[in-house]
CSV table of C-alpha atoms in Angstrom, one decimal:
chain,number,residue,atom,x,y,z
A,1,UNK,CA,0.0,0.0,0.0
A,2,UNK,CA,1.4,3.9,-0.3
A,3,UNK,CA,2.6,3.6,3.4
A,4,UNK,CA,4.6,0.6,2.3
A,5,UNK,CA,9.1,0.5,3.9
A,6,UNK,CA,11.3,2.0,0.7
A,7,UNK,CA,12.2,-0.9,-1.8
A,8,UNK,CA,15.1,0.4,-3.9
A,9,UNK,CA,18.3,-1.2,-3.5
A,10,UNK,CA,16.6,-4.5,-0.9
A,11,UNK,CA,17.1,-7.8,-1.9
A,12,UNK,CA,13.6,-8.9,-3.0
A,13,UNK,CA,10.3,-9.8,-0.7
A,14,UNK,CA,10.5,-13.4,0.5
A,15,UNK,CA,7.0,-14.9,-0.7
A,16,UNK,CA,3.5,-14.7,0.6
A,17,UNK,CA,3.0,-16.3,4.5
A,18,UNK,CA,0.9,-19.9,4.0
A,19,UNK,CA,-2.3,-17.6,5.1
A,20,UNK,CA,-2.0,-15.6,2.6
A,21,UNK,CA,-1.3,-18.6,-0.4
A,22,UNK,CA,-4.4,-19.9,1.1
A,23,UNK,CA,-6.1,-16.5,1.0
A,24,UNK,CA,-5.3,-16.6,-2.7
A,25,UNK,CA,-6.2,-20.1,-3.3
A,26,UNK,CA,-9.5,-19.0,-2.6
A,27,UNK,CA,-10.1,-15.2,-2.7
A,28,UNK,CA,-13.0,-13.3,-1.0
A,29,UNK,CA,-14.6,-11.2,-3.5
A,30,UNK,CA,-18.1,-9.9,-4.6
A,31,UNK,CA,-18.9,-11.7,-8.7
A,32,UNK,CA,-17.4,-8.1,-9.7
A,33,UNK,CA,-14.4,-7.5,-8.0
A,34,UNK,CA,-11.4,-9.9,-7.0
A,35,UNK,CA,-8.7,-9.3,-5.1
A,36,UNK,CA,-5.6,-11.5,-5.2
A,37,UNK,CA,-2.6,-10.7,-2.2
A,38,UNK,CA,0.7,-10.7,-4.3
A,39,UNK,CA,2.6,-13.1,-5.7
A,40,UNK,CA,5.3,-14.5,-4.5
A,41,UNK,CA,8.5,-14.3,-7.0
A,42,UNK,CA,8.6,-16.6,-9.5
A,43,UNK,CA,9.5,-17.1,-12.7
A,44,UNK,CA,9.3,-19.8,-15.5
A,45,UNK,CA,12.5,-21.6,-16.3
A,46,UNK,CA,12.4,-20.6,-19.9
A,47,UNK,CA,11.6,-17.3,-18.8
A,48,UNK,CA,8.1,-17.3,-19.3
A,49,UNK,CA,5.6,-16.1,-17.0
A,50,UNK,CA,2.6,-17.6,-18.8
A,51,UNK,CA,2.1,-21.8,-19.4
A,52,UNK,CA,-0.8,-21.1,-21.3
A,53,UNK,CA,-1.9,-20.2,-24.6
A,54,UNK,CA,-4.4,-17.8,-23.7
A,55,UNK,CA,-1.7,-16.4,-20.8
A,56,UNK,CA,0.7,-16.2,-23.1
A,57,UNK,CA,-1.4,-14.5,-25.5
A,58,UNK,CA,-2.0,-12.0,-23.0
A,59,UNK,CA,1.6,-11.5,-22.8
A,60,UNK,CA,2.2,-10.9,-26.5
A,61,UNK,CA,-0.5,-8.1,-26.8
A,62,UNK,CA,1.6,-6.5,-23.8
A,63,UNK,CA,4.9,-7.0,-26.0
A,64,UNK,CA,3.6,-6.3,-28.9
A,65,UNK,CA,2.0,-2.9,-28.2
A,66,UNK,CA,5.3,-1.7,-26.5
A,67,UNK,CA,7.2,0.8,-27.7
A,68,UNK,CA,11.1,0.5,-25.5
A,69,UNK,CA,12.2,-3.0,-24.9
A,70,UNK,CA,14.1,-1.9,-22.1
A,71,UNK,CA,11.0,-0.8,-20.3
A,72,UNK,CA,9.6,-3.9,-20.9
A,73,UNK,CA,12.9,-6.0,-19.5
A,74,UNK,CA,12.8,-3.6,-16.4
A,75,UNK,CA,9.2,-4.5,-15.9
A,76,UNK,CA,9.8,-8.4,-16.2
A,77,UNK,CA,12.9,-7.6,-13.6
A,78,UNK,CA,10.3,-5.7,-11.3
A,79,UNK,CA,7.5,-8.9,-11.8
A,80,UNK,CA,9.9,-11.4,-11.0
A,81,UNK,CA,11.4,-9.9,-7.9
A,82,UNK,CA,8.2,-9.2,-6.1
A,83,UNK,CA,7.9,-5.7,-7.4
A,84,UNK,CA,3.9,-5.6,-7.2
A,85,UNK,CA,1.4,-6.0,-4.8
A,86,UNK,CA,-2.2,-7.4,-3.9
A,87,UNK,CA,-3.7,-6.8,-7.3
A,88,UNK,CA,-7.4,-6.1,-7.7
A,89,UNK,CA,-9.8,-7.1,-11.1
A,90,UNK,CA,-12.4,-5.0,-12.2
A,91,UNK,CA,-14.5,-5.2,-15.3
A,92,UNK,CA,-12.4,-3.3,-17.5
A,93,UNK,CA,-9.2,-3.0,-15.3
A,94,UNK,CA,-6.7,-4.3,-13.1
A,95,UNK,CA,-4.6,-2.2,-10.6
A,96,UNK,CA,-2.0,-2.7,-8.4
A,97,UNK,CA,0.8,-0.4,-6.3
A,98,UNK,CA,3.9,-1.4,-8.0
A,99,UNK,CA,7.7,-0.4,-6.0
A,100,UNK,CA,9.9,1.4,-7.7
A,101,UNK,CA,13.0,3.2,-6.8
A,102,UNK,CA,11.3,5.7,-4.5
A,103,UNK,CA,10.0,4.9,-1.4
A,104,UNK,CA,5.8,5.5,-2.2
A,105,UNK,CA,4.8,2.7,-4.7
A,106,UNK,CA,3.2,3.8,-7.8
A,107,UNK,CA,-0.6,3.4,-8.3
A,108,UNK,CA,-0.5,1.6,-11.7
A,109,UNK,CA,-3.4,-0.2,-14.2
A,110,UNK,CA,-4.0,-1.8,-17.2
A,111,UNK,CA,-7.3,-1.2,-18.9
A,112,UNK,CA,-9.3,-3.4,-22.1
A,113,UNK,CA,-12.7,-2.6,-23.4
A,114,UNK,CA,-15.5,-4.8,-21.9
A,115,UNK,CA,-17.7,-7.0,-24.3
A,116,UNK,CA,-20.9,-5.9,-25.0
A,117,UNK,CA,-24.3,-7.7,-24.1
A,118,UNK,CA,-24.3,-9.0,-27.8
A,119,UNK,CA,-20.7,-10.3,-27.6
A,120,UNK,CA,-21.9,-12.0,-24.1
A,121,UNK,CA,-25.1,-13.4,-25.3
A,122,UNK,CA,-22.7,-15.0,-28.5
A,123,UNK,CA,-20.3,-16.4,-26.5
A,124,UNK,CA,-22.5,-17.8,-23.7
A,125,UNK,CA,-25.2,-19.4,-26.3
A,126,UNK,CA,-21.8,-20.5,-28.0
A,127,UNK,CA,-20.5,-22.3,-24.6
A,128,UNK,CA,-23.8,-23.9,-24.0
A,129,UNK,CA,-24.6,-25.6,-27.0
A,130,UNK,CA,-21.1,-28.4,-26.3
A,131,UNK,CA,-20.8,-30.1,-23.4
A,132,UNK,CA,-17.2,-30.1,-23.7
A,133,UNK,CA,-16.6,-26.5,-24.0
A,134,UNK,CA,-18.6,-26.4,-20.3
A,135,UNK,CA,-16.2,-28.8,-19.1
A,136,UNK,CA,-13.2,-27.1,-20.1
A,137,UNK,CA,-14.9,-23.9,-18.4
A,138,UNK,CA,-15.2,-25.8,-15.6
A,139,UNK,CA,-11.9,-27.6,-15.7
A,140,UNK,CA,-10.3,-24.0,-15.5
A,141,UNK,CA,-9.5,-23.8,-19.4
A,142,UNK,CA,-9.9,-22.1,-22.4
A,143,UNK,CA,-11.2,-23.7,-25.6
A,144,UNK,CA,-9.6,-21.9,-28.7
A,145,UNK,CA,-12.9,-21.9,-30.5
A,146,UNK,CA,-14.5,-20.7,-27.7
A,147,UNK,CA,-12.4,-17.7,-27.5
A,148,UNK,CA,-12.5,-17.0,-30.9
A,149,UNK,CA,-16.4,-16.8,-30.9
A,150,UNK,CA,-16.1,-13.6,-29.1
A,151,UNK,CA,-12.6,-10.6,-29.1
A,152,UNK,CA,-12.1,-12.8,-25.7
A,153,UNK,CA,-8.3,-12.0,-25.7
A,154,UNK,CA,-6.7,-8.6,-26.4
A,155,UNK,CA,-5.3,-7.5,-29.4
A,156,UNK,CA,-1.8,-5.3,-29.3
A,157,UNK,CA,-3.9,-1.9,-29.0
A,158,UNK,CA,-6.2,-3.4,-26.2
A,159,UNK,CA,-4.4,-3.0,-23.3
A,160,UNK,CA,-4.0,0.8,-22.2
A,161,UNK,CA,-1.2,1.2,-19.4
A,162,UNK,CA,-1.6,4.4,-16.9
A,163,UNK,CA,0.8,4.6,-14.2
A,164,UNK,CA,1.2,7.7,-11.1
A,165,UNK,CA,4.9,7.5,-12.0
A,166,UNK,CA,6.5,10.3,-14.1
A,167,UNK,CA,7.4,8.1,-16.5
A,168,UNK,CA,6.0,8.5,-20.0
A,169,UNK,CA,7.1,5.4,-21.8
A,170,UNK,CA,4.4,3.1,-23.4
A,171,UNK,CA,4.3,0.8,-21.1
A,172,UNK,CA,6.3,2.2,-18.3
A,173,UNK,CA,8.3,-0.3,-16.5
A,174,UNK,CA,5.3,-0.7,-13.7
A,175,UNK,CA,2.9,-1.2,-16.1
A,176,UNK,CA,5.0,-3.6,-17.8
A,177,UNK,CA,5.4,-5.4,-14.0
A,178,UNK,CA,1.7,-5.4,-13.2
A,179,UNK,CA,1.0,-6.8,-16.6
A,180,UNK,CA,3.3,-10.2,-16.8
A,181,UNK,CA,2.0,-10.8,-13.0
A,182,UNK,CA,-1.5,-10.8,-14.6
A,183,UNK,CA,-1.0,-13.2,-16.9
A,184,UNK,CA,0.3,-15.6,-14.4
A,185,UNK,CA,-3.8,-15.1,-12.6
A,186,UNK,CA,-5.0,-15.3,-15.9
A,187,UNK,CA,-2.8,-19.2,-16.2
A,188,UNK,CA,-4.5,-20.3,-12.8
A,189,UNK,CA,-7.9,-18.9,-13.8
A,190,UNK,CA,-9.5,-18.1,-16.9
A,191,UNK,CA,-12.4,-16.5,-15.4
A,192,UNK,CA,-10.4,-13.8,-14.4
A,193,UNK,CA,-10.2,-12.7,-18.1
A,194,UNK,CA,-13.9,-12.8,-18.5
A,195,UNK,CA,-13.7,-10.3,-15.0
A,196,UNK,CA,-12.1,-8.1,-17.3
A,197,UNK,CA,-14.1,-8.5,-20.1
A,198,UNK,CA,-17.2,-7.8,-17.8
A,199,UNK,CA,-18.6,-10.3,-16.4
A,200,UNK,CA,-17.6,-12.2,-13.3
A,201,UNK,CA,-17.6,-16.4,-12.5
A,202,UNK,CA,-20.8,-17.0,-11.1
A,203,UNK,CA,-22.7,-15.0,-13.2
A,204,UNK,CA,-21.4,-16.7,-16.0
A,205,UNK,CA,-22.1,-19.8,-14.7
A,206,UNK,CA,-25.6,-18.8,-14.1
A,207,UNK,CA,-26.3,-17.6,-17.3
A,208,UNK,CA,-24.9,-21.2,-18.5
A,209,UNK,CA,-27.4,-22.9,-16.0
A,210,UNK,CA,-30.4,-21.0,-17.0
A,211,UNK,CA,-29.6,-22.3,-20.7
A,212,UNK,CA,-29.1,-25.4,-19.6
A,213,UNK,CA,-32.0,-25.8,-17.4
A,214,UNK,CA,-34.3,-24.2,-20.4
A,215,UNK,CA,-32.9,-27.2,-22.8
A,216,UNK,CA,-33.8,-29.9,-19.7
A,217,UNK,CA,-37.0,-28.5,-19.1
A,218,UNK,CA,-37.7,-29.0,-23.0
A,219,UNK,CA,-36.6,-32.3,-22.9
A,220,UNK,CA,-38.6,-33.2,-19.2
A,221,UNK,CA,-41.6,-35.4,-20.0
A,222,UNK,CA,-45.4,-35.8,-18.5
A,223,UNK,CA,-45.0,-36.4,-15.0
A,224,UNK,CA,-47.0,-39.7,-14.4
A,225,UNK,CA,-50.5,-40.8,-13.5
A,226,UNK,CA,-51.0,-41.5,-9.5
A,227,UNK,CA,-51.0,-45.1,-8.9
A,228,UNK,CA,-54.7,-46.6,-8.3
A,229,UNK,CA,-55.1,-47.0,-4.8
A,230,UNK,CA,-57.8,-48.5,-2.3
A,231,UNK,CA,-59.2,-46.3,0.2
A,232,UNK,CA,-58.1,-48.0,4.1
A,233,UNK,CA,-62.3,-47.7,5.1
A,234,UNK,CA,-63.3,-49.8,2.0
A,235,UNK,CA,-60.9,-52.4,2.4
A,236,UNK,CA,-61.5,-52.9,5.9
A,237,UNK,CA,-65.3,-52.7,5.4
A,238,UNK,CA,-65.2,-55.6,2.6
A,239,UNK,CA,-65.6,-59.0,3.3
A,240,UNK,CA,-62.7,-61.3,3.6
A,241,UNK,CA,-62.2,-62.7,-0.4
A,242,UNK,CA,-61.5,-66.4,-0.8
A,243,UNK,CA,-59.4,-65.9,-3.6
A,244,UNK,CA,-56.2,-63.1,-3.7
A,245,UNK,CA,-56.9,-59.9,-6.4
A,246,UNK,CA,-55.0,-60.2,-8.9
A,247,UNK,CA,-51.7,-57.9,-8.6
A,248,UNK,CA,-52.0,-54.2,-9.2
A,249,UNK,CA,-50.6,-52.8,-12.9
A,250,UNK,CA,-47.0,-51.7,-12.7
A,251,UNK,CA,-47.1,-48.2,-13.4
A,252,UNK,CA,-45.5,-46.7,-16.5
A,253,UNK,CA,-42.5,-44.6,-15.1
A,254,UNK,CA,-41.1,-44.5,-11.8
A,255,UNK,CA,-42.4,-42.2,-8.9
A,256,UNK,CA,-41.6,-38.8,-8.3
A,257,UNK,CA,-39.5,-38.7,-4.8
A,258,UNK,CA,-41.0,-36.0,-2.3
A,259,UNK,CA,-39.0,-32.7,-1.7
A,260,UNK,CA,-37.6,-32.8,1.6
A,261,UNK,CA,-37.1,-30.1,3.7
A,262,UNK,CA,-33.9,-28.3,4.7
A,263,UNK,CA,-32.8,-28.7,7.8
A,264,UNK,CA,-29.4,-28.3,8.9
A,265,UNK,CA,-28.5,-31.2,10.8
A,266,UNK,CA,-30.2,-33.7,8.3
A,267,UNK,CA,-28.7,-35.0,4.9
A,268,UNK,CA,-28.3,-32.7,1.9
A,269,UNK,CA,-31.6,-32.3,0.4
A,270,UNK,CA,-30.6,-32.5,-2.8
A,271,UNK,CA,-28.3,-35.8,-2.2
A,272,UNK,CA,-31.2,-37.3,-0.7
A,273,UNK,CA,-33.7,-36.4,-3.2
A,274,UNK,CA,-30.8,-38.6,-5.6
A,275,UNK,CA,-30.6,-41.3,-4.5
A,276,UNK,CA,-34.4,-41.5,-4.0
A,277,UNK,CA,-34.8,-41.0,-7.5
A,278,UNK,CA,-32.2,-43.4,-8.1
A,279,UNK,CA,-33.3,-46.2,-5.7
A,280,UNK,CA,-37.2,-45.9,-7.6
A,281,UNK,CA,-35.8,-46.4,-11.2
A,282,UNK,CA,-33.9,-49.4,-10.2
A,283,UNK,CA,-36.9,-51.0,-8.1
A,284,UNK,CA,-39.4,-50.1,-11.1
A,285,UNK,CA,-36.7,-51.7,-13.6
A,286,UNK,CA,-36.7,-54.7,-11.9
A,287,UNK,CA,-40.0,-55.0,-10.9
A,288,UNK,CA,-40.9,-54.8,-14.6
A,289,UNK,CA,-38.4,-56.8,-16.4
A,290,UNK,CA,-37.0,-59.1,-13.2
A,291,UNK,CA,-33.0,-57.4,-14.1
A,292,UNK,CA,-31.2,-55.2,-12.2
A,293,UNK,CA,-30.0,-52.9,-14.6
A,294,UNK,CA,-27.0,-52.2,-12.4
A,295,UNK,CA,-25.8,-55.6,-11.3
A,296,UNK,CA,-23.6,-55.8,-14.0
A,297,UNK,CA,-22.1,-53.0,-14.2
A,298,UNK,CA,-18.8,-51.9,-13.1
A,299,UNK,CA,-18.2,-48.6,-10.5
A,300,UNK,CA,-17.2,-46.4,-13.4
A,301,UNK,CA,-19.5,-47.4,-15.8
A,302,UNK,CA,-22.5,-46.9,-12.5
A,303,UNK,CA,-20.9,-43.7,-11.7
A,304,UNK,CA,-21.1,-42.4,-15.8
A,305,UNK,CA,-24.5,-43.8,-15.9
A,306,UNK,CA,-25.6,-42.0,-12.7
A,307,UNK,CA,-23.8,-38.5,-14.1
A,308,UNK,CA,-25.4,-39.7,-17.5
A,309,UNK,CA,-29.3,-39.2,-16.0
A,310,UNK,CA,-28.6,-35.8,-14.5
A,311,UNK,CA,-28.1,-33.8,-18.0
A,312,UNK,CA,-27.1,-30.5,-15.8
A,313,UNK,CA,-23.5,-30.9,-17.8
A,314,UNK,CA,-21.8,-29.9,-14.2
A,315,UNK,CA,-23.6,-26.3,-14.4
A,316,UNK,CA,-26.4,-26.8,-11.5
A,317,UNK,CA,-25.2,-26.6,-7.3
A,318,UNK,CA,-26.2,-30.2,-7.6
A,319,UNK,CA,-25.1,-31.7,-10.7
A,320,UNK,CA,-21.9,-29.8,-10.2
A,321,UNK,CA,-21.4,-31.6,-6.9
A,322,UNK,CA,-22.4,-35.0,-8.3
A,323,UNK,CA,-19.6,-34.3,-11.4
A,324,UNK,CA,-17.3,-33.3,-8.9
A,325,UNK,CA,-18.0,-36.4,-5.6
A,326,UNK,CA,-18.5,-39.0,-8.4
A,327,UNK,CA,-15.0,-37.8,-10.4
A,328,UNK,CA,-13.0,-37.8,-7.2
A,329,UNK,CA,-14.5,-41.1,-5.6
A,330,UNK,CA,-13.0,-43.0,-8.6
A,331,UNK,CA,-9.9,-40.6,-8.6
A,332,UNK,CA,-10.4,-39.0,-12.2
A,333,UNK,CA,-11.7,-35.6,-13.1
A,334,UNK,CA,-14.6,-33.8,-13.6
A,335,UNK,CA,-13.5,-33.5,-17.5
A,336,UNK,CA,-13.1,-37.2,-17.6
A,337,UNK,CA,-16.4,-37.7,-16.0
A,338,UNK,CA,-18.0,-35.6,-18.6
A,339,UNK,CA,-16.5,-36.7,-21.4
A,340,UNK,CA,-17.4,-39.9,-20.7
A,341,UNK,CA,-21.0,-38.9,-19.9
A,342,UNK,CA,-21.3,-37.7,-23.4
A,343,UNK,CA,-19.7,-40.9,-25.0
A,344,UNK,CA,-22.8,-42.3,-22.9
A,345,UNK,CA,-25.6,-40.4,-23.8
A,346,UNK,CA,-24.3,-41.1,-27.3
A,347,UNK,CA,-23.9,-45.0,-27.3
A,348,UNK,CA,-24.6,-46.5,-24.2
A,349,UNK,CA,-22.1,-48.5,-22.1
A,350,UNK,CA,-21.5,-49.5,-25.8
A,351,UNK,CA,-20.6,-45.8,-26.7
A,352,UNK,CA,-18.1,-45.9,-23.5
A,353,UNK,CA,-16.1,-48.6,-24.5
A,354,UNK,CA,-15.6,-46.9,-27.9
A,355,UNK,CA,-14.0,-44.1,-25.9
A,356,UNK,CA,-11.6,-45.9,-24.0
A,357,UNK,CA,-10.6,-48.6,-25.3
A,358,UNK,CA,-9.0,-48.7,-29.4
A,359,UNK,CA,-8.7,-52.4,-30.3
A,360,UNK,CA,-7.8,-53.8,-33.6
A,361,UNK,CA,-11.4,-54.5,-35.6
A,362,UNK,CA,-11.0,-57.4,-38.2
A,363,UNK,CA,-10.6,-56.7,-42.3
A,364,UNK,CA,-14.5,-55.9,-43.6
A,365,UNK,CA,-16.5,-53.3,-42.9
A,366,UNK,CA,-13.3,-51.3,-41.1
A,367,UNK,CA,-11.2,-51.5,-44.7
A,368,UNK,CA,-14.4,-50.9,-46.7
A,369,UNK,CA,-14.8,-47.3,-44.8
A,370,UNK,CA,-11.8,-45.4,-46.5
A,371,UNK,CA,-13.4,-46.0,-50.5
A,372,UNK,CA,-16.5,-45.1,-49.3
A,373,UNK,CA,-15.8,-41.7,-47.5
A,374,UNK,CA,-13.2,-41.1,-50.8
A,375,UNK,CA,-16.5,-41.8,-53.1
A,376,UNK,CA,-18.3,-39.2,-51.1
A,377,UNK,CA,-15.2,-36.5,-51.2
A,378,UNK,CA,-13.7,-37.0,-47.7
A,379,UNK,CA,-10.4,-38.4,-48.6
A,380,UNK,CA,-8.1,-37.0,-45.7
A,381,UNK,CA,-8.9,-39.5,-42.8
A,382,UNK,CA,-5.9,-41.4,-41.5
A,383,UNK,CA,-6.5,-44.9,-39.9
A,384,UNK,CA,-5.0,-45.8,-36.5
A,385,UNK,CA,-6.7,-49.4,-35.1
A,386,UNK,CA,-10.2,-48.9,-34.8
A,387,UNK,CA,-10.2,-45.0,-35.5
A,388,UNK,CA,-10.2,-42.4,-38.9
A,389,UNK,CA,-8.9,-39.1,-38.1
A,390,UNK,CA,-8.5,-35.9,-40.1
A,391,UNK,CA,-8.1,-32.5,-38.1
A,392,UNK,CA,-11.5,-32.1,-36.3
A,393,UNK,CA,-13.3,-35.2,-37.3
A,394,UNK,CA,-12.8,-38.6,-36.0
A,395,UNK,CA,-14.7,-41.8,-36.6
A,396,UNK,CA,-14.3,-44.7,-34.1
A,397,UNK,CA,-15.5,-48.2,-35.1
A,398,UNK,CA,-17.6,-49.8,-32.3
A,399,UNK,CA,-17.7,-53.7,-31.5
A,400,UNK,CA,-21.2,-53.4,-32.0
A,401,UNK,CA,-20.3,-52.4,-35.6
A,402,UNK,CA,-21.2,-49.2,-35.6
A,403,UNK,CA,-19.4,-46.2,-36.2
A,404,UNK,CA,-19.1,-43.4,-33.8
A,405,UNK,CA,-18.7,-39.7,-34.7
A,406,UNK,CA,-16.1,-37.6,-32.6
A,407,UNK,CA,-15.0,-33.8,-33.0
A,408,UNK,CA,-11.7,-31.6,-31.5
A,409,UNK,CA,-10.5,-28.1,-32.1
A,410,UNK,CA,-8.5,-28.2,-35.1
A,411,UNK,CA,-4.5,-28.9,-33.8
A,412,UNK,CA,-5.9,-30.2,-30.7
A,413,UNK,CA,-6.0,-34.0,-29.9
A,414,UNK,CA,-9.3,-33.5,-27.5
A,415,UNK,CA,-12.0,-35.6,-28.5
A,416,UNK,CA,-15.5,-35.5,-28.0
A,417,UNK,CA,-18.1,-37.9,-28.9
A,418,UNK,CA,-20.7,-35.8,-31.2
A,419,UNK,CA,-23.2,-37.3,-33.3
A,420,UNK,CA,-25.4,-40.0,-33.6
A,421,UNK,CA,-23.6,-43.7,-34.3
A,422,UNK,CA,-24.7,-45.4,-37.8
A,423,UNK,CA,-24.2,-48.5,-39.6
A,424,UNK,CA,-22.4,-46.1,-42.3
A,425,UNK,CA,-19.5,-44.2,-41.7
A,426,UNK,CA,-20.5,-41.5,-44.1
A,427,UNK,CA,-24.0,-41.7,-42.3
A,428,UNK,CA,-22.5,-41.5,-39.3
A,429,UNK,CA,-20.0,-38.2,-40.3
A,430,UNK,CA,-22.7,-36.3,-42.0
A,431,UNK,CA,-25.1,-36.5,-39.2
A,432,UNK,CA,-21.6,-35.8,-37.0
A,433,UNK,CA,-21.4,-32.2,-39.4
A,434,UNK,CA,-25.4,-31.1,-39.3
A,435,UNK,CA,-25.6,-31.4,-36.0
């Protein structure tokens, strides 16, 4: 702060105390403003301050738009010594004191233009409509075709320095600080860019919910017709039968599990309301059909299937829990989890095995593929066991003999199961492309 002990000439700050790592582990801040206590010194060991692409963009449209070199060296000096302090987000700006020579710190920011409601409303109806764009939200990254839906990351002449210090160079050396200390926020948490942009973390995250929850409650069926029942007084009041009724219809769909109250030394509500939900779709499974559906399966494959029937994507306080307790009971991640929920909702337990596992499919309708997406003009698909690859599209042979349609940002091997699974592998590509 401005009442901060002189700096020049002192070796630099030893780090942040362990209260205050943990403070910036996990901030306290309104959805509009975030405050992070500074960083402790630290550098990459190629010299880098960003591991990113999109922190590393940042960094470019800083190096770019700079007009002394030596400013900007003296300002990676400063950042990497400890030169800047707590540093605050804002929509539009981010401002720290930066130490100089003199004993005051200077009062220095960096501000970008925020998006407008348009470029919002693009880029959220953009992130809702793939599940795997959500998880990588989620999963504290940045998909590239996300970013390019809206001017998410700055260009050179986006980033405006202004600094108390007399200096006049573009960016002075304290801007110059501030701004490579950023990008290392920006590496930990993407949503710290879209605080910049405008708009903080949760109320991205609710405008992604209410999408979501519109597209459930589109999808959410009739609930069922009440059971038939026997009033207690007429039963009792009828004679004894010699013979027994005949046993009551099994009703179409499972029952509806009460809403139970909060209370806050029962159960979570929502955990209980679960597994109630869960426990009646088993019992009215097997009480029509005489399976478990479950017995067979294994914990992953329950745990996928469970996610699976929840189609919140992560987004809800529930469903994000679930993603999250089910992920880290069978020690993978949320990403993996919803990956895997989408292979699911695409093919079944059959559509899951076509994720994980490549196997080597026999000569036939696998070596018949390649002639026929040729014949219908997609000639660049390379073969590798049971999968054709070009740079976005991937089709994966299933040992159910079908073909499964997968998609990833161009350069990126990140695959996502898209589509519906067909007999045909051009069937199953061109449903892959119109949908």
């Amino acid at each position: 702060g401005a009442g901060s002990a002189p700096r020049g000439g002192r070796a630099p700050r030893a780090g942040p105390a362990p209260r205050a790592r943990a403070a910036r582990r996990a901030p306290l801040h309104d959805d509009r403003r975030r405050t992070f206590p500074q960083l402790a010194p630290a550098q990459g060991p190629d010299g880098r301050f960003a591991a990113t692409w999109w922190g590393n963009a940042w960094v470019e449209a800083l190096e770019d738009s700079a007009l002394d070199a030596a400013r900007l060296a003296r300002g990676r000096a400063y950042a990497a010594t400890g030169h800047v302090d707590a540093i605050t987000v804002t929509p539009g700006r981010i401002m720290a004191y930066v130490h100089g020579t003199r004993p005051r710190p200077y009062r220095t920011e960096i501000r970008l233009r925020v998006l407008h409601d348009e470029d919002w409303e693009r880029f959220l109806d953009t992130a809702a409509a793939r599940p795997d764009h959500i998880a990588a939200l989620l999963d504290k990254d940045v998909p590239h075709a996300l970013a390019a839906a809206v001017d998410l990351l700055p260009a050179p002449d986006d980033l405006i320095p202004d600094c108390s210090c007399p200096d006049h160079g573009y960016p002075c050396k304290h801007a110059a600080a501030l701004c490579y200390q950023a990008a290392r926020l920006l590496d930990e948490d993407p949503f710290v860019l879209f605080l910049m942009r405008g708009r903080g973390e949760q109320e991205i995250l609710a405008a992604l919910s209410h999408r979501n929850a519109a597209h459930e409650a589109a999808e959410t069926t009739a609930a069922p017709p009440p059971m038939a029942t026997v009033p207690a007084r007429t039963a009792i009041a009828a004679p004894p039968a010699t013979t027994l009724p005949p046993p009551l219809t099994a009703p179409d769909r499972p029952g509806r599990p009460p809403v139970y109250p909060e209370d806050p030394d029962a159960p979570d509500p929502l955990a209980l309301e679960l597994l109630a939900t869960e426990a009646a779709v088993r019992a009215h499974t097997f009480l029509t059909t005489g399976q478990d559906p479950v017995a067979a399966l294994t914990p992953w494959q329950d745990a996928v299937r469970l996610a699976a029937a929840h189609p919140g994507s992560g987004l809800t306080a529930s469903t994000r829990a679930l993603y999250r307790d089910l992920a880290a009971a069978l020690d993978r991640t949320p990403a993996d989890l919803a990956r895997a929920v989408a292979a699911w909702r695409q093919g079944g337990p059959a559509g899951l095995d076509v994720l994980e596992e490549p196997w080597d499919p026999p000569a036939g309708p696998f070596d018949r593929a390649r002639p026929a997406l040729i014949a219908a003009d997609l000639p660049h698909f390379r073969p590798w066991r049971n999968r054709l690859s070009s740079g976005s599209l991937q089709l994966r042979y299933g040992r159910d003999g079908l073909w499964y349609g997968y998609e990833s940002d161009l350069g990126r091997e990140d695959w996502w199961p898209r589509g519906t699974p067909d007999t045909d592998p051009v069937g199953a590509l061109t449903d892959l492309l119109e949908s």
